[in-house]
Amino acid sequence: MFTRTDDKITTSQAVVFLTNTVLGAGILTMPRSITKAMQTPDAWIAILLGGLLIMPVILIMVKLCQQFPGQTIFQFSGRIIGHIPAKLVCLLLIFYFLVIGGFEIRVLAEVTLFFLLESTPMWAIVLPFIWAGTYLVSGGINAIARVYQVVFPITIFVLLLSYGVSLRLFDINHLRPVLGEGFLPIFAGLKSSILIYAGCEVVLTIVAFMQHPGQAVKAMLGGIAIPFGLYLLTAIVVIGGLSIDTVITSTWPTLDLIRSFEVTGFFVERLEFPLMVIWLMQMFCNFCSFFYQASLGISQLFKLSIQPVIFALVPVIFLSAMAAKSIQDIFAVGDAIGMMSIGLFLLVTVPLLLIWLLRKKGDQIHG
Amino acid sequence: MSTMIEYIPDWSTWGMAGIALLVPILGHLLYQKVYHFIGTGTHLHDAAPTTPSEPSSEAGNTFSGNYDKDLCYIQDKLGANSDVCFREFTLHQLGVRGTLLYVDGMQNDRLLQLKIMTFLMYEATAEKLASPSTDEAGLPFLQLQEASNLDGFNHAILFGHFGLLIEGMPIGLLIEQPDARNRPILEPLSEALLRGPRVGFTEILSENTSMLRRQGMSDQLEITSYRVGTRMQRDLVLAYMKDLVNPDLLKEVQTRIERMDMDFFAESGYVEQLIEDNYLSPFQQVQNTERPDRVINALMEGRVAILLDGTPFALIVPATFSMLLQSPEDYYERWLPSSLLRIMRFGAAFLALMAPALYISFISFHPGLIPTELAISIIETRQGVPFPSLIEVLILEVAIEILREAGIRLPKPIGPAMGIVGGLIIGDAAVQAGIVSPFLVIVVAVTAISSFSIPTYSAGITLRMLRFIGMVFAAVLGIFGTILFFLLLCSHLSKLKSFGVPYLTPITPFRMRDWKDLFFRAPLSLMKRRPAMMKTQQNKRKS
């Protein structure tokens, strides 16, 4: 067929979709949140461990989805645990997506207000951003994945460039001693280091949209490996460049690192500007993912057409972004999202898979 | 519980949430309304007003065989036209009367006309006339058609054929194709190249198709013909490589051509606007060109070309974004310089689109983001300027656009003079008078020059238009607005399709194979396959 009518995404698009969903606010805040919990320079070990923990989680989600080819969790959960419980579970997931979507926008607005548009009212930043997202999300998963594919290479390029240039501040002594206080702080940081992968629940729906679901395992692991690598790099570069004392006291340590040096003889002397640009675009991608997931969930759960659902969710997202009162609230929400992410995995994915396996076994025995 | 209540937002936030809901819904409704409103003009009927042109046997008055009666009928229908000539004569061999009918100015070969007259008057015999189109005894004309009904005969005469009516014959003969004067073949005006063929299409369709044929010998180049226009008909042809083009694509193009409903097609722009996918998009989804070599290259990639009689602009479908920034020269020059030029063009397109928006956001919102010394020197030069940066940029941008528009209208000898007056004197005087800052003149000049470097004229117009929207975004929200503008543009482009091909292919959907002809132009020896996005029947370029 010359014209594709099915709304499927290619394997590379699926990889980028997951990457752009996970890679977001964490880039700017993660070094602080982990280091604060650990009080040692070993954040990178915590991230390494967190990454290793998240891989099997992703694997389990993919395996669960592959039992029901072409169906999202909103469609197949009913077949496992019955309609009413499934609705409850899915609503939980949708609520989670809405909260995290609002959270991303709020963080974006805070950073923009602080660095770019001082004394601008918050709604003036939030509203146009949501509307732009609405336009993209109305295009369906294919349009979203395509925008991600455009944004992704720019992000990677600028991110690696700024990290590369910031290596001039890098001091290996800032990262020492390794495991100076033993393994205990690592476990303290492990919680924060898993939180940065919040949002990986989109796996539960992306697999259904893949053109070649057989490659889902590879694609999803690849999709989580990219942010994993970037987060690891961020932690090493930021803590190595700033030392843990500065990192703990700074609100946006990564931006502070990039702001702290000048590249003379370059048109843009400080790389803070390109970093802000790609970060804003990245937040847009993040937000659109969650927005789309939430509207997809509601439309599939209640069998509504997706366009009105998208419109109806616009004010909900807006309220969820405006609800927090201070920056402390926002970080509290961020922590809560991380806990919800773990909770959802333990309460939704694992039971679903177990029940499915039991029922399958039962079917085989009873013939 | 009280903390819960504390976090419930106040009324103004709820109000804004309402606005947040209303704006996209209204926008969506407006879009749908406008889209359908315009759409009704395009697809009014399901019936096909455009027909593949075959020798039509439409009902009409047939020749009665009575010479006087037929001639009377023709004179009745055509006699009011002062440019239709009736030349009556006697065929001396047979002793019967005949009439030659033609439109003045449509046949220009005097020698040929003389020969025809000589033959008819003194040499034509009964048996030759009895079976005009058979081989042995037929009439010695290259082009010979028999018209069986009077109205078709009249049409053909008005279109430039020689009509011949002879006493005692129940048919009209059409001899010699129209041969009106044509301009010489010139170098294409809108797409000049340093290296490459210098021919451009002309207004005559048959000449244009022959130019395509002359590009090379292949029995696979197929040219099918249509009659378009409901009131005044015109010829339109589709050209494609039979063994390359994807049959589904071809069918889609044919359906859209057949669905066009318009009384007259003045230029191929009419066709373009009636067959494009999204008529609310600022981007063109059909490429137009005057270069036969560009058309043939597109055909070799599996695309389809549409040529209309009466215009030198051929259309190529489907078009993708990257095509707008490619020039045929990229392939004629060696690959390294070509790649460099192509990358430069992408940069220029970016500047043409974004430079004024970036200027506004840096100057008005974030002078801290540019190097301090640069910021200081720019702000120093802006000291006396009384306007905010948006107005300042608008003054100069609008002036440049007017200059450019004026430059097209002016006769050639005056054009450069106006460029000097407009560009140099006004620009300099505006700076001296303190209306704009000198740095802005640089920005606007760079923008204008960048937009000149875009090889497709119509793509340049799109970028010029979008530039102003970008400026408004930047004026409202600074760099945040500019990024939002960029993201909106990306969202739009990724939704857009041209005849089923996503507009941003091969960037996304990602097709590694086609990247060798995107920012870079890989060496020809590596271009072993046709573009994957076209899904051609045979994708190997080399055996």
mmCIF file of N, CA and C in Angstrom, chain B residues 43-154:
data_model
loop_
_atom_site.group_PDB
_atom_site.id
_atom_site.type_symbol
_atom_site.label_atom_id
_atom_site.label_comp_id
_atom_site.label_asym_id
_atom_site.label_seq_id
_atom_site.Cartn_x
_atom_site.Cartn_y
_atom_site.Cartn_z
ATOM 1 N N HIS B 43 -14.614 19.641 -4.128
ATOM 2 C CA HIS B 43 -15.218 18.357 -4.456
ATOM 3 C C HIS B 43 -16.732 18.497 -4.451
ATOM 4 N N LEU B 44 -17.226 19.210 -5.422
ATOM 5 C CA LEU B 44 -18.653 19.461 -5.460
ATOM 6 C C LEU B 44 -19.407 18.207 -5.862
ATOM 7 N N HIS B 45 -18.929 17.560 -6.866
ATOM 8 C CA HIS B 45 -19.624 16.383 -7.371
ATOM 9 C C HIS B 45 -18.759 15.151 -7.178
ATOM 10 N N ASP B 46 -19.442 14.037 -7.141
ATOM 11 C CA ASP B 46 -18.689 12.796 -7.212
ATOM 12 C C ASP B 46 -18.443 12.417 -8.661
ATOM 13 N N ALA B 47 -19.280 12.938 -9.516
ATOM 14 C CA ALA B 47 -19.098 12.659 -10.931
ATOM 15 C C ALA B 47 -17.808 13.298 -11.424
ATOM 16 N N ALA B 48 -17.277 12.777 -12.489
ATOM 17 C CA ALA B 48 -16.002 13.270 -12.970
ATOM 18 C C ALA B 48 -16.199 14.279 -14.083
ATOM 19 N N PRO B 49 -15.920 15.566 -13.798
ATOM 20 C CA PRO B 49 -16.041 16.561 -14.848
ATOM 21 C C PRO B 49 -14.878 16.493 -15.838
ATOM 22 N N THR B 50 -13.748 15.983 -15.385
ATOM 23 C CA THR B 50 -12.591 15.880 -16.258
ATOM 24 C C THR B 50 -12.583 14.500 -16.887
ATOM 25 N N THR B 51 -12.378 14.453 -18.162
ATOM 26 C CA THR B 51 -12.409 13.150 -18.815
ATOM 27 C C THR B 51 -11.089 12.891 -19.506
ATOM 28 N N PRO B 52 -10.692 11.641 -19.516
ATOM 29 C CA PRO B 52 -9.531 11.310 -20.329
ATOM 30 C C PRO B 52 -9.859 11.635 -21.771
ATOM 31 N N SER B 53 -8.955 12.325 -22.453
ATOM 32 C CA SER B 53 -9.311 12.781 -23.788
ATOM 33 C C SER B 53 -9.132 11.658 -24.789
ATOM 34 N N GLU B 54 -10.230 11.237 -25.367
ATOM 35 C CA GLU B 54 -10.203 10.277 -26.449
ATOM 36 C C GLU B 54 -10.968 10.933 -27.576
ATOM 37 N N PRO B 55 -10.751 10.467 -28.785
ATOM 38 C CA PRO B 55 -11.525 11.022 -29.886
ATOM 39 C C PRO B 55 -13.007 10.952 -29.540
ATOM 40 N N SER B 56 -13.584 12.074 -29.253
ATOM 41 C CA SER B 56 -14.927 12.053 -28.706
ATOM 42 C C SER B 56 -15.946 11.900 -29.822
ATOM 43 N N SER B 57 -16.974 11.146 -29.534
ATOM 44 C CA SER B 57 -18.034 10.975 -30.526
ATOM 45 C C SER B 57 -19.313 11.521 -29.932
ATOM 46 N N GLU B 58 -19.240 12.779 -29.499
ATOM 47 C CA GLU B 58 -20.404 13.360 -28.848
ATOM 48 C C GLU B 58 -21.523 13.578 -29.865
ATOM 49 N N ALA B 59 -22.726 13.545 -29.365
ATOM 50 C CA ALA B 59 -23.866 13.734 -30.261
ATOM 51 C C ALA B 59 -23.897 15.163 -30.774
ATOM 52 N N GLY B 60 -24.315 15.347 -31.956
ATOM 53 C CA GLY B 60 -24.397 16.688 -32.509
ATOM 54 C C GLY B 60 -24.924 16.581 -33.930
ATOM 55 N N ASN B 61 -24.959 17.682 -34.585
ATOM 56 C CA ASN B 61 -25.435 17.655 -35.959
ATOM 57 C C ASN B 61 -24.457 16.896 -36.835
ATOM 58 N N THR B 62 -24.936 15.915 -37.544
ATOM 59 C CA THR B 62 -24.044 15.214 -38.469
ATOM 60 C C THR B 62 -24.058 15.953 -39.805
ATOM 61 N N PHE B 63 -23.051 15.661 -40.612
ATOM 62 C CA PHE B 63 -22.997 16.281 -41.934
ATOM 63 C C PHE B 63 -24.137 15.747 -42.775
ATOM 64 N N SER B 64 -24.798 16.654 -43.398
ATOM 65 C CA SER B 64 -25.958 16.217 -44.175
ATOM 66 C C SER B 64 -25.532 15.700 -45.548
ATOM 67 N N GLY B 65 -24.344 16.104 -46.000
ATOM 68 C CA GLY B 65 -23.932 15.725 -47.344
ATOM 69 C C GLY B 65 -24.275 16.804 -48.350
ATOM 70 N N ASN B 66 -25.174 17.659 -47.987
ATOM 71 C CA ASN B 66 -25.536 18.776 -48.852
ATOM 72 C C ASN B 66 -24.564 19.923 -48.584
ATOM 73 N N TYR B 67 -23.735 20.227 -49.560
ATOM 74 C CA TYR B 67 -22.647 21.190 -49.382
ATOM 75 C C TYR B 67 -23.160 22.548 -48.915
ATOM 76 N N ASP B 68 -24.146 23.057 -49.577
ATOM 77 C CA ASP B 68 -24.633 24.397 -49.246
ATOM 78 C C ASP B 68 -25.230 24.447 -47.846
ATOM 79 N N LYS B 69 -25.943 23.364 -47.514
ATOM 80 C CA LYS B 69 -26.589 23.344 -46.211
ATOM 81 C C LYS B 69 -25.551 23.309 -45.086
ATOM 82 N N ASP B 70 -24.535 22.436 -45.281
ATOM 83 C CA ASP B 70 -23.481 22.317 -44.262
ATOM 84 C C ASP B 70 -22.729 23.636 -44.115
ATOM 85 N N LEU B 71 -22.362 24.198 -45.264
ATOM 86 C CA LEU B 71 -21.589 25.449 -45.225
ATOM 87 C C LEU B 71 -22.403 26.536 -44.550
ATOM 88 N N CYS B 72 -23.678 26.535 -44.844
ATOM 89 C CA CYS B 72 -24.567 27.519 -44.249
ATOM 90 C C CYS B 72 -24.583 27.364 -42.722
ATOM 91 N N TYR B 73 -24.646 26.102 -42.300
ATOM 92 C CA TYR B 73 -24.667 25.835 -40.853
ATOM 93 C C TYR B 73 -23.389 26.330 -40.191
ATOM 94 N N ILE B 74 -22.260 26.020 -40.839
ATOM 95 C CA ILE B 74 -20.976 26.435 -40.262
ATOM 96 C C ILE B 74 -20.881 27.954 -40.223
ATOM 97 N N GLN B 75 -21.302 28.566 -41.327
ATOM 98 C CA GLN B 75 -21.236 30.034 -41.372
ATOM 99 C C GLN B 75 -22.138 30.653 -40.313
ATOM 100 N N ASP B 76 -23.229 29.985 -40.100
ATOM 101 C CA ASP B 76 -24.161 30.462 -39.087
ATOM 102 C C ASP B 76 -23.516 30.431 -37.709
ATOM 103 N N LYS B 77 -22.752 29.358 -37.456
ATOM 104 C CA LYS B 77 -22.162 29.184 -36.128
ATOM 105 C C LYS B 77 -20.899 30.010 -35.956
ATOM 106 N N LEU B 78 -20.068 30.047 -36.996
ATOM 107 C CA LEU B 78 -18.741 30.651 -36.843
ATOM 108 C C LEU B 78 -18.612 32.001 -37.518
ATOM 109 N N GLY B 79 -19.577 32.326 -38.371
ATOM 110 C CA GLY B 79 -19.425 33.503 -39.210
ATOM 111 C C GLY B 79 -19.250 34.795 -38.443
ATOM 112 N N ALA B 80 -19.725 34.834 -37.197
ATOM 113 C CA ALA B 80 -19.623 36.065 -36.427
ATOM 114 C C ALA B 80 -18.179 36.355 -36.017
ATOM 115 N N ASN B 81 -17.355 35.325 -36.024
ATOM 116 C CA ASN B 81 -15.958 35.547 -35.642
ATOM 117 C C ASN B 81 -15.200 36.139 -36.805
ATOM 118 N N SER B 82 -14.607 37.313 -36.591
ATOM 119 C CA SER B 82 -13.924 37.973 -37.698
ATOM 120 C C SER B 82 -12.627 37.284 -38.069
ATOM 121 N N ASP B 83 -12.104 36.436 -37.160
ATOM 122 C CA ASP B 83 -10.821 35.831 -37.478
ATOM 123 C C ASP B 83 -10.963 34.471 -38.158
ATOM 124 N N VAL B 84 -12.195 34.019 -38.373
ATOM 125 C CA VAL B 84 -12.359 32.764 -39.106
ATOM 126 C C VAL B 84 -12.459 33.076 -40.598
ATOM 127 N N CYS B 85 -11.581 32.447 -41.384
ATOM 128 C CA CYS B 85 -11.561 32.731 -42.820
ATOM 129 C C CYS B 85 -12.206 31.589 -43.593
ATOM 130 N N PHE B 86 -13.013 31.918 -44.551
ATOM 131 C CA PHE B 86 -13.601 30.941 -45.469
ATOM 132 C C PHE B 86 -12.982 31.176 -46.840
ATOM 133 N N ARG B 87 -12.253 30.193 -47.323
ATOM 134 C CA ARG B 87 -11.648 30.364 -48.658
ATOM 135 C C ARG B 87 -12.344 29.377 -49.591
ATOM 136 N N GLU B 88 -13.206 29.937 -50.463
ATOM 137 C CA GLU B 88 -13.938 29.043 -51.374
ATOM 138 C C GLU B 88 -13.164 28.900 -52.675
ATOM 139 N N PHE B 89 -13.174 27.717 -53.205
ATOM 140 C CA PHE B 89 -12.460 27.483 -54.458
ATOM 141 C C PHE B 89 -13.157 26.361 -55.214
ATOM 142 N N THR B 90 -12.673 26.137 -56.430
ATOM 143 C CA THR B 90 -13.229 25.051 -57.236
ATOM 144 C C THR B 90 -12.151 24.010 -57.467
ATOM 145 N N LEU B 91 -12.508 22.739 -57.296
ATOM 146 C CA LEU B 91 -11.558 21.685 -57.611
ATOM 147 C C LEU B 91 -11.656 21.424 -59.118
ATOM 148 N N HIS B 92 -10.627 21.823 -59.862
ATOM 149 C CA HIS B 92 -10.744 21.838 -61.317
ATOM 150 C C HIS B 92 -10.816 20.450 -61.891
ATOM 151 N N GLN B 93 -10.148 19.454 -61.283
ATOM 152 C CA GLN B 93 -10.186 18.099 -61.818
ATOM 153 C C GLN B 93 -11.603 17.539 -61.784
ATOM 154 N N LEU B 94 -12.333 17.900 -60.729
ATOM 155 C CA LEU B 94 -13.655 17.321 -60.543
ATOM 156 C C LEU B 94 -14.770 18.270 -60.918
ATOM 157 N N GLY B 95 -14.422 19.530 -60.850
ATOM 158 C CA GLY B 95 -15.442 20.528 -61.141
ATOM 159 C C GLY B 95 -16.435 20.706 -60.011
ATOM 160 N N VAL B 96 -16.021 20.446 -58.777
ATOM 161 C CA VAL B 96 -16.929 20.700 -57.650
ATOM 162 C C VAL B 96 -16.357 21.817 -56.795
ATOM 163 N N ARG B 97 -17.215 22.362 -55.941
ATOM 164 C CA ARG B 97 -16.777 23.461 -55.084
ATOM 165 C C ARG B 97 -16.235 22.915 -53.758
ATOM 166 N N GLY B 98 -15.376 23.676 -53.164
ATOM 167 C CA GLY B 98 -14.855 23.293 -51.849
ATOM 168 C C GLY B 98 -14.588 24.535 -51.033
ATOM 169 N N THR B 99 -14.504 24.373 -49.731
ATOM 170 C CA THR B 99 -14.185 25.517 -48.871
ATOM 171 C C THR B 99 -13.098 25.106 -47.885
ATOM 172 N N LEU B 100 -12.115 25.959 -47.726
ATOM 173 C CA LEU B 100 -11.079 25.759 -46.729
ATOM 174 C C LEU B 100 -11.387 26.724 -45.588
ATOM 175 N N LEU B 101 -11.447 26.176 -44.370
ATOM 176 C CA LEU B 101 -11.769 27.047 -43.238
ATOM 177 C C LEU B 101 -10.608 27.049 -42.265
ATOM 178 N N TYR B 102 -10.227 28.213 -41.803
ATOM 179 C CA TYR B 102 -9.152 28.261 -40.807
ATOM 180 C C TYR B 102 -9.250 29.555 -40.003
ATOM 181 N N VAL B 103 -8.593 29.551 -38.877
ATOM 182 C CA VAL B 103 -8.548 30.751 -38.045
ATOM 183 C C VAL B 103 -7.260 31.487 -38.361
ATOM 184 N N ASP B 104 -7.404 32.751 -38.593
ATOM 185 C CA ASP B 104 -6.254 33.565 -38.963
ATOM 186 C C ASP B 104 -5.215 33.544 -37.847
ATOM 187 N N GLY B 105 -3.979 33.265 -38.229
ATOM 188 C CA GLY B 105 -2.900 33.327 -37.230
ATOM 189 C C GLY B 105 -2.583 31.992 -36.601
ATOM 190 N N MET B 106 -3.413 30.977 -36.851
ATOM 191 C CA MET B 106 -3.141 29.684 -36.248
ATOM 192 C C MET B 106 -2.263 28.820 -37.140
ATOM 193 N N GLN B 107 -2.182 29.142 -38.449
ATOM 194 C CA GLN B 107 -1.356 28.369 -39.365
ATOM 195 C C GLN B 107 -0.364 29.342 -39.982
ATOM 196 N N ASN B 108 0.893 29.051 -39.839
ATOM 197 C CA ASN B 108 1.859 30.082 -40.216
ATOM 198 C C ASN B 108 2.769 29.719 -41.379
ATOM 199 N N ASP B 109 2.694 28.472 -41.831
ATOM 200 C CA ASP B 109 3.607 28.081 -42.890
ATOM 201 C C ASP B 109 3.014 28.461 -44.253
ATOM 202 N N ARG B 110 3.484 29.573 -44.794
ATOM 203 C CA ARG B 110 2.905 30.055 -46.063
ATOM 204 C C ARG B 110 3.128 29.063 -47.194
ATOM 205 N N LEU B 111 4.303 28.472 -47.249
ATOM 206 C CA LEU B 111 4.640 27.548 -48.319
ATOM 207 C C LEU B 111 3.687 26.368 -48.295
ATOM 208 N N LEU B 112 3.424 25.889 -47.067
ATOM 209 C CA LEU B 112 2.542 24.744 -46.905
ATOM 210 C C LEU B 112 1.142 25.103 -47.386
ATOM 211 N N GLN B 113 0.688 26.295 -47.030
ATOM 212 C CA GLN B 113 -0.650 26.709 -47.425
ATOM 213 C C GLN B 113 -0.772 26.761 -48.940
ATOM 214 N N LEU B 114 0.289 27.278 -49.559
ATOM 215 C CA LEU B 114 0.297 27.383 -51.016
ATOM 216 C C LEU B 114 0.194 25.998 -51.636
ATOM 217 N N LYS B 115 0.960 25.059 -51.108
ATOM 218 C CA LYS B 115 0.962 23.703 -51.637
ATOM 219 C C LYS B 115 -0.392 23.046 -51.478
ATOM 220 N N ILE B 116 -0.998 23.282 -50.329
ATOM 221 C CA ILE B 116 -2.311 22.679 -50.100
ATOM 222 C C ILE B 116 -3.303 23.194 -51.129
ATOM 223 N N MET B 117 -3.267 24.504 -51.358
ATOM 224 C CA MET B 117 -4.184 25.095 -52.316
ATOM 225 C C MET B 117 -3.931 24.541 -53.712
ATOM 226 N N THR B 118 -2.647 24.464 -54.076
ATOM 227 C CA THR B 118 -2.314 23.958 -55.411
ATOM 228 C C THR B 118 -2.850 22.548 -55.593
ATOM 229 N N PHE B 119 -2.605 21.739 -54.550
ATOM 230 C CA PHE B 119 -3.035 20.349 -54.653
ATOM 231 C C PHE B 119 -4.547 20.268 -54.792
ATOM 232 N N LEU B 120 -5.214 20.986 -53.947
ATOM 233 C CA LEU B 120 -6.668 20.864 -53.934
ATOM 234 C C LEU B 120 -7.270 21.365 -55.246
ATOM 235 N N MET B 121 -6.727 22.462 -55.738
ATOM 236 C CA MET B 121 -7.375 23.069 -56.890
ATOM 237 C C MET B 121 -7.061 22.336 -58.192
ATOM 238 N N TYR B 122 -5.836 21.818 -58.295
ATOM 239 C CA TYR B 122 -5.462 21.295 -59.620
ATOM 240 C C TYR B 122 -5.155 19.813 -59.646
ATOM 241 N N GLU B 123 -4.863 19.174 -58.501
ATOM 242 C CA GLU B 123 -4.414 17.789 -58.555
ATOM 243 C C GLU B 123 -5.399 16.800 -57.951
ATOM 244 N N ALA B 124 -6.259 17.251 -57.042
ATOM 245 C CA ALA B 124 -7.137 16.324 -56.341
ATOM 246 C C ALA B 124 -8.080 15.627 -57.296
ATOM 247 N N THR B 125 -8.132 14.264 -57.204
ATOM 248 C CA THR B 125 -8.991 13.501 -58.085
ATOM 249 C C THR B 125 -10.091 12.834 -57.265
ATOM 250 N N ALA B 126 -11.023 12.268 -57.981
ATOM 251 C CA ALA B 126 -12.187 11.700 -57.305
ATOM 252 C C ALA B 126 -11.811 10.539 -56.403
ATOM 253 N N GLU B 127 -10.934 9.637 -56.900
ATOM 254 C CA GLU B 127 -10.643 8.452 -56.077
ATOM 255 C C GLU B 127 -9.803 8.818 -54.853
ATOM 256 N N LYS B 128 -8.994 9.882 -54.989
ATOM 257 C CA LYS B 128 -8.223 10.308 -53.814
ATOM 258 C C LYS B 128 -9.151 10.817 -52.724
ATOM 259 N N LEU B 129 -10.153 11.529 -53.170
ATOM 260 C CA LEU B 129 -11.077 12.083 -52.184
ATOM 261 C C LEU B 129 -12.029 11.031 -51.639
ATOM 262 N N ALA B 130 -12.259 9.997 -52.434
ATOM 263 C CA ALA B 130 -13.244 9.008 -52.017
ATOM 264 C C ALA B 130 -12.817 8.301 -50.737
ATOM 265 N N SER B 131 -11.529 8.046 -50.613
ATOM 266 C CA SER B 131 -11.063 7.360 -49.393
ATOM 267 C C SER B 131 -9.868 8.125 -48.859
ATOM 268 N N PRO B 132 -10.129 9.226 -48.191
ATOM 269 C CA PRO B 132 -9.070 10.184 -47.841
ATOM 270 C C PRO B 132 -7.968 9.602 -46.961
ATOM 271 N N SER B 133 -8.323 8.713 -46.032
ATOM 272 C CA SER B 133 -7.293 8.346 -45.072
ATOM 273 C C SER B 133 -6.650 6.998 -45.364
ATOM 274 N N THR B 134 -6.986 6.367 -46.490
ATOM 275 C CA THR B 134 -6.301 5.100 -46.781
ATOM 276 C C THR B 134 -4.910 5.377 -47.323
ATOM 277 N N ASP B 135 -4.122 4.333 -47.326
ATOM 278 C CA ASP B 135 -2.713 4.501 -47.657
ATOM 279 C C ASP B 135 -2.468 4.845 -49.128
ATOM 280 N N GLU B 136 -3.089 4.067 -50.013
ATOM 281 C CA GLU B 136 -2.671 4.131 -51.421
ATOM 282 C C GLU B 136 -3.078 5.434 -52.090
ATOM 283 N N ALA B 137 -4.372 5.657 -52.099
ATOM 284 C CA ALA B 137 -4.826 6.783 -52.896
ATOM 285 C C ALA B 137 -5.146 8.012 -52.072
ATOM 286 N N GLY B 138 -4.768 7.994 -50.796
ATOM 287 C CA GLY B 138 -5.201 9.057 -49.892
ATOM 288 C C GLY B 138 -4.610 10.416 -50.202
ATOM 289 N N LEU B 139 -5.001 11.358 -49.406
ATOM 290 C CA LEU B 139 -4.501 12.706 -49.579
ATOM 291 C C LEU B 139 -3.126 12.831 -48.944
ATOM 292 N N PRO B 140 -2.247 13.590 -49.531
ATOM 293 C CA PRO B 140 -0.858 13.645 -49.054
ATOM 294 C C PRO B 140 -0.664 14.623 -47.901
ATOM 295 N N PHE B 141 -1.409 14.420 -46.837
ATOM 296 C CA PHE B 141 -1.189 15.283 -45.669
ATOM 297 C C PHE B 141 -0.720 14.433 -44.503
ATOM 298 N N LEU B 142 0.139 15.026 -43.671
ATOM 299 C CA LEU B 142 0.670 14.278 -42.528
ATOM 300 C C LEU B 142 -0.430 14.044 -41.497
ATOM 301 N N GLN B 143 -1.199 15.077 -41.256
ATOM 302 C CA GLN B 143 -2.266 14.995 -40.269
ATOM 303 C C GLN B 143 -3.587 14.985 -40.993
ATOM 304 N N LEU B 144 -4.379 13.995 -40.751
ATOM 305 C CA LEU B 144 -5.655 13.965 -41.431
ATOM 306 C C LEU B 144 -6.675 13.290 -40.541
ATOM 307 N N GLN B 145 -7.731 14.014 -40.232
ATOM 308 C CA GLN B 145 -8.800 13.403 -39.452
ATOM 309 C C GLN B 145 -10.114 13.650 -40.159
ATOM 310 N N GLU B 146 -11.020 12.723 -39.952
ATOM 311 C CA GLU B 146 -12.347 12.941 -40.496
ATOM 312 C C GLU B 146 -13.260 13.317 -39.344
ATOM 313 N N ALA B 147 -13.928 14.424 -39.531
ATOM 314 C CA ALA B 147 -14.893 14.812 -38.508
ATOM 315 C C ALA B 147 -16.259 14.377 -38.982
ATOM 316 N N SER B 148 -16.971 13.657 -38.142
ATOM 317 C CA SER B 148 -18.241 13.131 -38.610
ATOM 318 C C SER B 148 -19.402 14.039 -38.229
ATOM 319 N N ASN B 149 -19.206 14.921 -37.236
ATOM 320 C CA ASN B 149 -20.322 15.814 -36.938
ATOM 321 C C ASN B 149 -19.911 17.273 -36.974
ATOM 322 N N LEU B 150 -20.845 18.094 -37.252
ATOM 323 C CA LEU B 150 -20.557 19.494 -37.554
ATOM 324 C C LEU B 150 -20.005 20.263 -36.365
ATOM 325 N N ASP B 151 -20.523 19.968 -35.159
ATOM 326 C CA ASP B 151 -20.080 20.752 -34.011
ATOM 327 C C ASP B 151 -18.627 20.439 -33.661
ATOM 328 N N GLY B 152 -18.270 19.157 -33.745
ATOM 329 C CA GLY B 152 -16.872 18.792 -33.514
ATOM 330 C C GLY B 152 -15.981 19.462 -34.543
ATOM 331 N N PHE B 153 -16.462 19.512 -35.770
ATOM 332 C CA PHE B 153 -15.718 20.146 -36.858
ATOM 333 C C PHE B 153 -15.479 21.621 -36.537
ATOM 334 N N ASN B 154 -16.524 22.292 -36.066
ATOM 335 C CA ASN B 154 -16.392 23.706 -35.702
ATOM 336 C C ASN B 154 -15.376 23.915 -34.582
#
